[in-house]
Amino acid sequence: MRLRRIATVTAVAAAAAATVFATTAALSPAAPRDPMQPLPALTSRSLAARYTADSAAITKAAASAKRMGDPALAHALGALRGRHFLSFDPRGPGEAI
């Protein structure tokens, strides 16, 4: 009798945990990440192109933050201008390399 009660409580707890995990994942799924792309050969020309592209992306992200009413983020992004980045991704939590 006691073994049956323990088994029932365990099964109910497992079902509740599975339900919580399933609904939590459905409510806040992780953003799909793009696979890393290999960098082109690091020549002075390709680095200059990369720096220019990332500078434009930083400027665009800063303007977007300003339009969205986040002056602190706009200021932080503005402080990145003029620096050299191999990669800049403003999506999600952001990434700068």
PDB file of C-alpha atoms in Angstrom:
ATOM      1  CA  MET A   1       0.000   0.000   0.000  1.00  0.00           C
ATOM      2  CA  ARG A   2       2.738   2.441   0.948  1.00  0.00           C
ATOM      3  CA  LEU A   3       4.752   1.524  -2.162  1.00  0.00           C
ATOM      4  CA  ARG A   4       1.707   2.252  -4.345  1.00  0.00           C
ATOM      5  CA  ARG A   5       1.281   5.690  -2.717  1.00  0.00           C
ATOM      6  CA  ILE A   6       4.972   6.523  -3.262  1.00  0.00           C
ATOM      7  CA  ALA A   7       4.712   5.437  -6.906  1.00  0.00           C
ATOM      8  CA  THR A   8       1.574   7.548  -7.413  1.00  0.00           C
ATOM      9  CA  VAL A   9       3.122  10.646  -5.833  1.00  0.00           C
ATOM     10  CA  THR A  10       6.267  10.164  -7.916  1.00  0.00           C
ATOM     11  CA  ALA A  11       4.247   9.793 -11.132  1.00  0.00           C
ATOM     12  CA  VAL A  12       2.176  12.905 -10.381  1.00  0.00           C
ATOM     13  CA  ALA A  13       5.304  14.920  -9.559  1.00  0.00           C
ATOM     14  CA  ALA A  14       7.004  13.759 -12.759  1.00  0.00           C
ATOM     15  CA  ALA A  15       3.937  14.685 -14.827  1.00  0.00           C
ATOM     16  CA  ALA A  16       3.782  18.117 -13.187  1.00  0.00           C
ATOM     17  CA  ALA A  17       7.486  18.721 -13.795  1.00  0.00           C
ATOM     18  CA  ALA A  18       7.155  17.647 -17.437  1.00  0.00           C
ATOM     19  CA  THR A  19       4.218  20.031 -17.889  1.00  0.00           C
ATOM     20  CA  VAL A  20       6.127  22.934 -16.347  1.00  0.00           C
ATOM     21  CA  PHE A  21       9.211  22.287 -18.479  1.00  0.00           C
ATOM     22  CA  ALA A  22       7.152  21.941 -21.654  1.00  0.00           C
ATOM     23  CA  THR A  23       5.175  25.141 -21.106  1.00  0.00           C
ATOM     24  CA  THR A  24       8.230  27.116 -20.022  1.00  0.00           C
ATOM     25  CA  ALA A  25      10.050  26.164 -23.214  1.00  0.00           C
ATOM     26  CA  ALA A  26       7.001  27.104 -25.262  1.00  0.00           C
ATOM     27  CA  LEU A  27       6.693  30.521 -23.611  1.00  0.00           C
ATOM     28  CA  SER A  28      10.321  31.548 -23.847  1.00  0.00           C
ATOM     29  CA  PRO A  29      12.074  29.553 -26.539  1.00  0.00           C
ATOM     30  CA  ALA A  30      15.720  30.281 -27.176  1.00  0.00           C
ATOM     31  CA  ALA A  31      16.361  32.389 -30.246  1.00  0.00           C
ATOM     32  CA  PRO A  32      17.715  30.253 -33.052  1.00  0.00           C
ATOM     33  CA  ARG A  33      21.347  31.017 -33.645  1.00  0.00           C
ATOM     34  CA  ASP A  34      22.762  31.288 -37.107  1.00  0.00           C
ATOM     35  CA  PRO A  35      25.713  29.004 -37.625  1.00  0.00           C
ATOM     36  CA  MET A  36      29.067  30.767 -37.456  1.00  0.00           C
ATOM     37  CA  GLN A  37      30.295  31.772 -40.871  1.00  0.00           C
ATOM     38  CA  PRO A  38      33.990  31.429 -41.568  1.00  0.00           C
ATOM     39  CA  LEU A  39      35.850  34.698 -41.833  1.00  0.00           C
ATOM     40  CA  PRO A  40      37.367  35.515 -45.193  1.00  0.00           C
ATOM     41  CA  ALA A  41      41.127  35.669 -45.558  1.00  0.00           C
ATOM     42  CA  LEU A  42      42.369  38.451 -43.306  1.00  0.00           C
ATOM     43  CA  THR A  43      43.853  40.914 -45.749  1.00  0.00           C
ATOM     44  CA  SER A  44      43.972  44.649 -45.230  1.00  0.00           C
ATOM     45  CA  ARG A  45      41.171  45.076 -47.783  1.00  0.00           C
ATOM     46  CA  SER A  46      38.878  42.476 -46.188  1.00  0.00           C
ATOM     47  CA  LEU A  47      39.507  43.867 -42.696  1.00  0.00           C
ATOM     48  CA  ALA A  48      38.691  47.390 -43.863  1.00  0.00           C
ATOM     49  CA  ALA A  49      35.456  46.104 -45.432  1.00  0.00           C
ATOM     50  CA  ARG A  50      34.565  44.218 -42.228  1.00  0.00           C
ATOM     51  CA  TYR A  51      35.259  47.268 -40.044  1.00  0.00           C
ATOM     52  CA  THR A  52      33.164  49.476 -42.327  1.00  0.00           C
ATOM     53  CA  ALA A  53      30.234  47.032 -42.337  1.00  0.00           C
ATOM     54  CA  ASP A  54      30.284  46.676 -38.555  1.00  0.00           C
ATOM     55  CA  SER A  55      30.564  50.432 -38.060  1.00  0.00           C
ATOM     56  CA  ALA A  56      27.449  50.864 -40.210  1.00  0.00           C
ATOM     57  CA  ALA A  57      25.641  48.167 -38.193  1.00  0.00           C
ATOM     58  CA  ILE A  58      26.594  49.886 -34.914  1.00  0.00           C
ATOM     59  CA  THR A  59      25.379  53.252 -36.212  1.00  0.00           C
ATOM     60  CA  LYS A  60      22.096  51.663 -37.320  1.00  0.00           C
ATOM     61  CA  ALA A  61      21.633  49.935 -33.933  1.00  0.00           C
ATOM     62  CA  ALA A  62      22.334  53.190 -32.068  1.00  0.00           C
ATOM     63  CA  ALA A  63      19.780  55.052 -34.189  1.00  0.00           C
ATOM     64  CA  SER A  64      17.254  52.290 -33.580  1.00  0.00           C
ATOM     65  CA  ALA A  65      17.843  52.407 -29.806  1.00  0.00           C
ATOM     66  CA  LYS A  66      17.363  56.182 -29.859  1.00  0.00           C
ATOM     67  CA  ARG A  67      14.094  55.839 -31.807  1.00  0.00           C
ATOM     68  CA  MET A  68      12.882  53.172 -29.369  1.00  0.00           C
ATOM     69  CA  GLY A  69      13.474  55.524 -26.436  1.00  0.00           C
ATOM     70  CA  ASP A  70      16.536  53.843 -24.911  1.00  0.00           C
ATOM     71  CA  PRO A  71      19.089  56.664 -24.585  1.00  0.00           C
ATOM     72  CA  ALA A  72      21.441  54.594 -22.388  1.00  0.00           C
ATOM     73  CA  LEU A  73      21.758  51.893 -25.049  1.00  0.00           C
ATOM     74  CA  ALA A  74      22.080  54.509 -27.787  1.00  0.00           C
ATOM     75  CA  HIS A  75      24.908  56.161 -25.832  1.00  0.00           C
ATOM     76  CA  ALA A  76      26.661  52.828 -25.188  1.00  0.00           C
ATOM     77  CA  LEU A  77      26.447  51.917 -28.858  1.00  0.00           C
ATOM     78  CA  GLY A  78      27.643  55.374 -29.835  1.00  0.00           C
ATOM     79  CA  ALA A  79      30.750  54.798 -27.708  1.00  0.00           C
ATOM     80  CA  LEU A  80      31.587  51.794 -29.924  1.00  0.00           C
ATOM     81  CA  ARG A  81      31.856  53.906 -33.078  1.00  0.00           C
ATOM     82  CA  GLY A  82      35.338  54.250 -34.461  1.00  0.00           C
ATOM     83  CA  ARG A  83      36.538  50.990 -32.905  1.00  0.00           C
ATOM     84  CA  HIS A  84      37.391  47.898 -34.917  1.00  0.00           C
ATOM     85  CA  PHE A  85      35.145  44.819 -34.657  1.00  0.00           C
ATOM     86  CA  LEU A  86      35.358  41.576 -36.597  1.00  0.00           C
ATOM     87  CA  SER A  87      31.699  40.893 -35.862  1.00  0.00           C
ATOM     88  CA  PHE A  88      28.765  42.858 -34.477  1.00  0.00           C
ATOM     89  CA  ASP A  89      25.309  41.353 -33.944  1.00  0.00           C
ATOM     90  CA  PRO A  90      22.676  43.525 -32.197  1.00  0.00           C
ATOM     91  CA  ARG A  91      20.044  40.734 -32.014  1.00  0.00           C
ATOM     92  CA  GLY A  92      19.036  39.324 -28.645  1.00  0.00           C
ATOM     93  CA  PRO A  93      21.606  40.045 -25.952  1.00  0.00           C
ATOM     94  CA  GLY A  94      24.007  41.305 -28.626  1.00  0.00           C
ATOM     95  CA  GLU A  95      27.498  40.236 -29.559  1.00  0.00           C
ATOM     96  CA  ALA A  96      30.630  42.151 -30.484  1.00  0.00           C
ATOM     97  CA  ILE A  97      33.928  40.558 -31.402  1.00  0.00           C
TER      98      ILE A  97
END
